[in-house]
Structures are given as C-alpha cells and as structure tokens.
Amino acid sequence: MASVTVAGIDCGTNSIRLKVARVDEHGMEEIVPRTLRVIRLGQDVDQTHRFADEALERAYAAAGEFAEILREHPVDGIRFVATSATRDAENREQFEDAMERILGVRPEVIPGTEEADLSFLGATSVVERDLEAPYVVIDLGGGSTELVLGGDGVTAPKTEVQGAFSMNIGSVRMTERHLHTDPPTDDEIAEAVADIDEHIDEAFRVVPAGKARTIIGVSGTVTTMTALTMGLKEYDHRLVDGVRVPFPDAFAVNDRFLRMPREERREYRTIHPGRIDVVGGGALVWSRVLARIGEAAKADHGVAIDSFVASEHGLLDGIVLDYGRRLLTAR
C-alpha cells in the first residue's frame, strides 16, 4: 500500500507542536508522537502587533529542537503552519526567515477558515461512531478560537464542513486584554465575557451552531481543563482523549481556576507551567462557548446539549493528514 512519511508543525500563539507520521489511504500511524513546547509567541502581540524579541528567541530554540528530531527521522515533506499570532504580527517576515533557516521549510500563515477546516479534519478523523452528528468542533487557542460545524450524515457527510468561523479570542488574548489582576476582579471578568460574547455573536451569524448534537473540544486549554475536571494529579492524554464531560462539572472547575491566584495554580502538576498565567482566560472562553452553543441548540431543536467530548486530535493531526493525502495524490 502506498504511503508517505510527513511532518507537521503547528505554531500558535502559546505553543508550537511537531508530529511525524506515516500516512496512507486509511489514515496515519505515528512515528514521532506530538512534541510540544510552550513558547508564548503571541506575547503582547494583541497590543503591539509585533513579536517580542524574547518570544522569537523561545520560538527559535524550539525550532532547533525540532530540527534535531527531523534529522533523526527523515520525511518526504514538511508542512509548517502558523496561525493567530503570526497573522497579527507586523514583523512576521523576520520570524518566517529565521524558521526557514533553522528547519528548511517556510511557515505558511494560514487564514482562520483554513485553520478551522484542518482542526475539524483532525478531530473527526478519530471520532467514535456512536457520537451523534452534526459535530461542532471547537479549537480554543491562545489567540483565536475556531468554531466548525459538520454535516448531519444524511444531507451531508458527517466529516464535511458546513460552516466555519475563526474568532479573535483565546487564552493569551483574553488574559492580556482584560484579566490584569491576580486573581481577576469581577469587573475584569465581566468585560472579558462581553468581549467573548460579541465574538460568539459574530460567529453564530456564519455558523449555525444550534444545529449541533455533539460538541468536540480540542486544544491545550480544553484538554487541561478536562484533566482538572477529572481530578487527575498528572496530565495523561490517554485518559483525557475521548472523555465526555457534563457542562456543570466543566463550568464549576473553569470558574474555580479562573478565580484562583496564579501561585495556587502552580501547585497543580496537571497544568503545563507555560499555561499557568493564561489558563484562567482560556477557561472563561471555554465556559462561554459551551454555554452559548448549548443555548443555541435548545433554541434550534428543543434539546439542550449538556456535555462535550474532549479530544487530543485537532489542528496538528489535520495538517499531517491533509498534507500526506496531497502528497499521495501527487505521486
């Protein structure tokens, strides 16, 4: 059976990830599982519209580590995708030039709509068959949050995107924009909620999220908050992947960590050290998106969605699958 070995790199606002896999017509097989480094590339980009020098240095250091891995695992091709922070940075060419020197591949700054499509591809590539369609996939990043609705399995395939929108809200952006006090004040939280809801209103004008029957959440914020809801003492992706979480449990934990001082968050080994200061902002976005989709679903078909499914598969998986399939088609 024909196959290709490809690497995917996903560089977001808060973290950069690498995955190497063998792709064939049936899917993909990991060769190098996801490698993640928290680099906070989007540090202050919301205010300055430029990458900070120290953020670039963190990104270059991570890229050097990835280059070593790729030297040990030759591939047929690499696709390097950059998202929200890079879309906003005026000095992104400096970043792109340096990354190309280090890794031999130039980052592609993709639009939010393509990011949404790839996240949906990755999330639905391993979805359980008993989940009710249509699925809405939410990819909550540091700088943006993608909302993607798929087909119902009757008039359109379950894995076919029916609507997608990228909102400029995320864990880093909301923290830097609104949550300045540690812990945040009620006024700061209220300002953030108003901002988040305004973006959700805009998204709902494009994506009929109320048609969804199943919510699938991807990204570090979602999986971290899921692990905390589960009471895990250490993060374990095998336990988190595919778990269903009731809304009341998620809301309670999200609110608790939003209002928790950062030093207290540091006591939880479940949270990656690079997320300590922004995980509360991400939790707030996550709660609002869940609540609003639940309300929209009840208004649309009379049945409220009251839980979500957490997934370890999202944008990075979509990058690898999509790129591998295109290489196979070109052969």
PDB file of C-alpha atoms in Angstrom, residues 21-181:
ATOM      1  CA  ALA A  21       3.578  10.186  10.886  1.00  0.00           C
ATOM      2  CA  ARG A  22       3.182   7.710   8.051  1.00  0.00           C
ATOM      3  CA  VAL A  23       0.052   8.489   6.024  1.00  0.00           C
ATOM      4  CA  ASP A  24      -1.796   6.103   3.697  1.00  0.00           C
ATOM      5  CA  GLU A  25      -5.335   5.848   2.340  1.00  0.00           C
ATOM      6  CA  HIS A  26      -6.616   4.516   5.670  1.00  0.00           C
ATOM      7  CA  GLY A  27      -5.225   7.242   7.909  1.00  0.00           C
ATOM      8  CA  MET A  28      -1.961   7.849   9.728  1.00  0.00           C
ATOM      9  CA  GLU A  29       0.413   5.998  12.023  1.00  0.00           C
ATOM     10  CA  GLU A  30       2.563   7.999  14.411  1.00  0.00           C
ATOM     11  CA  ILE A  31       6.326   7.771  14.095  1.00  0.00           C
ATOM     12  CA  VAL A  32       7.128  10.644  16.441  1.00  0.00           C
ATOM     13  CA  PRO A  33       4.196  11.467  18.735  1.00  0.00           C
ATOM     14  CA  ARG A  34       3.288  15.086  19.291  1.00  0.00           C
ATOM     15  CA  THR A  35       6.174  17.111  20.695  1.00  0.00           C
ATOM     16  CA  LEU A  36       5.067  20.359  22.358  1.00  0.00           C
ATOM     17  CA  ARG A  37       6.941  23.425  23.533  1.00  0.00           C
ATOM     18  CA  VAL A  38       5.215  26.423  25.136  1.00  0.00           C
ATOM     19  CA  ILE A  39       6.877  29.494  23.603  1.00  0.00           C
ATOM     20  CA  ARG A  40       4.285  32.289  24.090  1.00  0.00           C
ATOM     21  CA  LEU A  41       4.992  33.611  20.591  1.00  0.00           C
ATOM     22  CA  GLY A  42       1.960  35.879  20.921  1.00  0.00           C
ATOM     23  CA  GLN A  43       3.360  37.733  23.934  1.00  0.00           C
ATOM     24  CA  ASP A  44       1.947  41.297  23.760  1.00  0.00           C
ATOM     25  CA  VAL A  45       1.063  40.928  20.054  1.00  0.00           C
ATOM     26  CA  ASP A  46      -2.534  41.969  20.759  1.00  0.00           C
ATOM     27  CA  GLN A  47      -1.237  45.378  21.907  1.00  0.00           C
ATOM     28  CA  THR A  48       1.971  45.900  19.891  1.00  0.00           C
ATOM     29  CA  HIS A  49       1.186  43.924  16.704  1.00  0.00           C
ATOM     30  CA  ARG A  50       4.823  42.771  16.777  1.00  0.00           C
ATOM     31  CA  PHE A  51       6.654  39.709  18.026  1.00  0.00           C
ATOM     32  CA  ALA A  52       8.713  40.449  21.128  1.00  0.00           C
ATOM     33  CA  ASP A  53      12.428  39.645  20.833  1.00  0.00           C
ATOM     34  CA  GLU A  54      12.291  37.203  23.758  1.00  0.00           C
ATOM     35  CA  ALA A  55       9.290  35.430  22.212  1.00  0.00           C
ATOM     36  CA  LEU A  56      11.201  34.974  18.962  1.00  0.00           C
ATOM     37  CA  GLU A  57      14.176  33.542  20.841  1.00  0.00           C
ATOM     38  CA  ARG A  58      11.911  30.983  22.522  1.00  0.00           C
ATOM     39  CA  ALA A  59      10.464  30.044  19.135  1.00  0.00           C
ATOM     40  CA  TYR A  60      13.900  29.637  17.569  1.00  0.00           C
ATOM     41  CA  ALA A  61      15.073  27.438  20.452  1.00  0.00           C
ATOM     42  CA  ALA A  62      12.076  25.138  19.998  1.00  0.00           C
ATOM     43  CA  ALA A  63      12.644  25.032  16.234  1.00  0.00           C
ATOM     44  CA  GLY A  64      16.239  23.941  16.882  1.00  0.00           C
ATOM     45  CA  GLU A  65      14.948  21.018  18.951  1.00  0.00           C
ATOM     46  CA  PHE A  66      12.519  20.087  16.174  1.00  0.00           C
ATOM     47  CA  ALA A  67      15.325  20.220  13.610  1.00  0.00           C
ATOM     48  CA  GLU A  68      17.259  17.634  15.635  1.00  0.00           C
ATOM     49  CA  ILE A  69      14.226  15.330  15.715  1.00  0.00           C
ATOM     50  CA  LEU A  70      13.735  15.684  11.956  1.00  0.00           C
ATOM     51  CA  ARG A  71      17.389  14.839  11.309  1.00  0.00           C
ATOM     52  CA  GLU A  72      16.786  11.551  13.121  1.00  0.00           C
ATOM     53  CA  HIS A  73      13.523  10.860  11.256  1.00  0.00           C
ATOM     54  CA  PRO A  74      13.762  11.682   7.531  1.00  0.00           C
ATOM     55  CA  VAL A  75      10.444  12.626   5.923  1.00  0.00           C
ATOM     56  CA  ASP A  76       9.039  13.008   2.430  1.00  0.00           C
ATOM     57  CA  GLY A  77       7.830  16.501   3.244  1.00  0.00           C
ATOM     58  CA  ILE A  78       7.156  19.025   6.000  1.00  0.00           C
ATOM     59  CA  ARG A  79       4.265  21.418   6.336  1.00  0.00           C
ATOM     60  CA  PHE A  80       4.726  24.236   8.815  1.00  0.00           C
ATOM     61  CA  VAL A  81       1.535  26.137   9.644  1.00  0.00           C
ATOM     62  CA  ALA A  82       1.441  29.375  11.641  1.00  0.00           C
ATOM     63  CA  THR A  83      -1.815  30.778  12.963  1.00  0.00           C
ATOM     64  CA  SER A  84      -3.286  33.620  15.017  1.00  0.00           C
ATOM     65  CA  ALA A  85      -0.269  35.467  16.459  1.00  0.00           C
ATOM     66  CA  THR A  86       1.643  35.320  13.178  1.00  0.00           C
ATOM     67  CA  ARG A  87      -1.367  36.626  11.256  1.00  0.00           C
ATOM     68  CA  ASP A  88      -1.316  39.712  13.504  1.00  0.00           C
ATOM     69  CA  ALA A  89       2.447  40.415  13.681  1.00  0.00           C
ATOM     70  CA  GLU A  90       3.922  43.170  11.527  1.00  0.00           C
ATOM     71  CA  ASN A  91       7.433  41.678  11.821  1.00  0.00           C
ATOM     72  CA  ARG A  92       6.372  38.177  10.860  1.00  0.00           C
ATOM     73  CA  GLU A  93       8.812  38.078   7.914  1.00  0.00           C
ATOM     74  CA  GLN A  94      11.694  38.108  10.392  1.00  0.00           C
ATOM     75  CA  PHE A  95      10.145  35.081  12.104  1.00  0.00           C
ATOM     76  CA  GLU A  96       9.461  33.293   8.822  1.00  0.00           C
ATOM     77  CA  ASP A  97      13.021  33.846   7.517  1.00  0.00           C
ATOM     78  CA  ALA A  98      14.602  32.518  10.708  1.00  0.00           C
ATOM     79  CA  MET A  99      12.342  29.466  10.871  1.00  0.00           C
ATOM     80  CA  GLU A 100      13.151  28.641   7.270  1.00  0.00           C
ATOM     81  CA  ARG A 101      16.887  28.799   8.047  1.00  0.00           C
ATOM     82  CA  ILE A 102      16.507  26.510  11.057  1.00  0.00           C
ATOM     83  CA  LEU A 103      14.029  23.956   9.683  1.00  0.00           C
ATOM     84  CA  GLY A 104      14.413  24.208   5.913  1.00  0.00           C
ATOM     85  CA  VAL A 105      10.716  24.962   5.448  1.00  0.00           C
ATOM     86  CA  ARG A 106       8.944  28.308   5.456  1.00  0.00           C
ATOM     87  CA  PRO A 107       5.932  28.756   7.731  1.00  0.00           C
ATOM     88  CA  GLU A 108       2.604  29.129   5.949  1.00  0.00           C
ATOM     89  CA  VAL A 109       0.454  31.756   7.631  1.00  0.00           C
ATOM     90  CA  ILE A 110      -2.988  30.299   7.032  1.00  0.00           C
ATOM     91  CA  PRO A 111      -6.327  32.114   7.406  1.00  0.00           C
ATOM     92  CA  GLY A 112      -8.621  31.267  10.268  1.00  0.00           C
ATOM     93  CA  THR A 113     -11.044  29.469   7.953  1.00  0.00           C
ATOM     94  CA  GLU A 114      -8.358  27.002   6.816  1.00  0.00           C
ATOM     95  CA  GLU A 115      -7.250  26.552  10.419  1.00  0.00           C
ATOM     96  CA  ALA A 116     -10.854  25.681  11.278  1.00  0.00           C
ATOM     97  CA  ASP A 117     -11.138  23.174   8.424  1.00  0.00           C
ATOM     98  CA  LEU A 118      -7.901  21.423   9.410  1.00  0.00           C
ATOM     99  CA  SER A 119      -8.911  21.281  13.077  1.00  0.00           C
ATOM    100  CA  PHE A 120     -12.204  19.683  12.070  1.00  0.00           C
ATOM    101  CA  LEU A 121     -10.383  17.139   9.885  1.00  0.00           C
ATOM    102  CA  GLY A 122      -8.061  16.194  12.720  1.00  0.00           C
ATOM    103  CA  ALA A 123     -10.784  15.950  15.354  1.00  0.00           C
ATOM    104  CA  THR A 124     -13.210  13.923  13.248  1.00  0.00           C
ATOM    105  CA  SER A 125     -10.554  11.563  11.847  1.00  0.00           C
ATOM    106  CA  VAL A 126     -10.711   9.503  15.046  1.00  0.00           C
ATOM    107  CA  VAL A 127     -14.220  10.293  16.277  1.00  0.00           C
ATOM    108  CA  GLU A 128     -16.240   7.483  17.824  1.00  0.00           C
ATOM    109  CA  ARG A 129     -19.058   6.236  15.612  1.00  0.00           C
ATOM    110  CA  ASP A 130     -21.665   6.476  18.368  1.00  0.00           C
ATOM    111  CA  LEU A 131     -21.343  10.251  18.661  1.00  0.00           C
ATOM    112  CA  GLU A 132     -24.440  11.959  17.296  1.00  0.00           C
ATOM    113  CA  ALA A 133     -23.982  14.235  14.283  1.00  0.00           C
ATOM    114  CA  PRO A 134     -23.744  17.049  13.423  1.00  0.00           C
ATOM    115  CA  TYR A 135     -20.496  17.655  15.316  1.00  0.00           C
ATOM    116  CA  VAL A 136     -19.300  21.113  16.216  1.00  0.00           C
ATOM    117  CA  VAL A 137     -15.541  21.213  16.773  1.00  0.00           C
ATOM    118  CA  ILE A 138     -14.087  23.992  18.912  1.00  0.00           C
ATOM    119  CA  ASP A 139     -10.349  24.646  18.768  1.00  0.00           C
ATOM    120  CA  LEU A 140      -9.532  27.082  21.578  1.00  0.00           C
ATOM    121  CA  GLY A 141      -6.054  28.519  21.119  1.00  0.00           C
ATOM    122  CA  GLY A 142      -4.015  31.287  22.632  1.00  0.00           C
ATOM    123  CA  GLY A 143      -5.031  33.955  20.131  1.00  0.00           C
ATOM    124  CA  SER A 144      -8.029  32.580  18.281  1.00  0.00           C
ATOM    125  CA  THR A 145     -10.851  30.097  18.697  1.00  0.00           C
ATOM    126  CA  GLU A 146     -12.211  28.182  15.715  1.00  0.00           C
ATOM    127  CA  LEU A 147     -15.829  27.056  15.538  1.00  0.00           C
ATOM    128  CA  VAL A 148     -16.609  24.412  12.881  1.00  0.00           C
ATOM    129  CA  LEU A 149     -19.882  22.614  12.156  1.00  0.00           C
ATOM    130  CA  GLY A 150     -20.034  19.403  10.148  1.00  0.00           C
ATOM    131  CA  GLY A 151     -22.761  17.612   8.250  1.00  0.00           C
ATOM    132  CA  ASP A 152     -25.649  15.623   9.691  1.00  0.00           C
ATOM    133  CA  GLY A 153     -24.748  12.361   7.960  1.00  0.00           C
ATOM    134  CA  VAL A 154     -27.922  12.484   5.838  1.00  0.00           C
ATOM    135  CA  THR A 155     -27.919  15.592   3.686  1.00  0.00           C
ATOM    136  CA  ALA A 156     -24.154  15.984   4.030  1.00  0.00           C
ATOM    137  CA  PRO A 157     -21.356  13.656   5.270  1.00  0.00           C
ATOM    138  CA  LYS A 158     -20.578  13.914   8.982  1.00  0.00           C
ATOM    139  CA  THR A 159     -16.978  14.876   8.230  1.00  0.00           C
ATOM    140  CA  GLU A 160     -17.862  17.578   5.683  1.00  0.00           C
ATOM    141  CA  VAL A 161     -17.551  21.149   6.935  1.00  0.00           C
ATOM    142  CA  GLN A 162     -20.850  23.047   6.679  1.00  0.00           C
ATOM    143  CA  GLY A 163     -19.747  26.244   8.360  1.00  0.00           C
ATOM    144  CA  ALA A 164     -16.600  27.620   9.994  1.00  0.00           C
ATOM    145  CA  PHE A 165     -15.501  30.819  11.692  1.00  0.00           C
ATOM    146  CA  SER A 166     -12.338  31.946  13.474  1.00  0.00           C
ATOM    147  CA  MET A 167     -12.848  34.254  16.462  1.00  0.00           C
ATOM    148  CA  ASN A 168     -10.047  36.506  17.713  1.00  0.00           C
ATOM    149  CA  ILE A 169     -10.428  35.310  21.290  1.00  0.00           C
ATOM    150  CA  GLY A 170      -8.184  32.904  23.161  1.00  0.00           C
ATOM    151  CA  SER A 171      -6.390  32.240  26.432  1.00  0.00           C
ATOM    152  CA  VAL A 172      -3.490  34.632  25.860  1.00  0.00           C
ATOM    153  CA  ARG A 173      -5.503  37.344  24.121  1.00  0.00           C
ATOM    154  CA  MET A 174      -8.220  37.473  26.802  1.00  0.00           C
ATOM    155  CA  THR A 175      -5.701  37.406  29.643  1.00  0.00           C
ATOM    156  CA  GLU A 176      -3.611  40.242  28.200  1.00  0.00           C
ATOM    157  CA  ARG A 177      -6.631  42.257  27.149  1.00  0.00           C
ATOM    158  CA  HIS A 178      -8.798  42.004  30.271  1.00  0.00           C
ATOM    159  CA  LEU A 179      -7.560  39.849  33.176  1.00  0.00           C
ATOM    160  CA  HIS A 180      -4.835  42.095  34.577  1.00  0.00           C
ATOM    161  CA  THR A 181      -5.351  41.477  38.300  1.00  0.00           C
TER     162      THR A 181
END
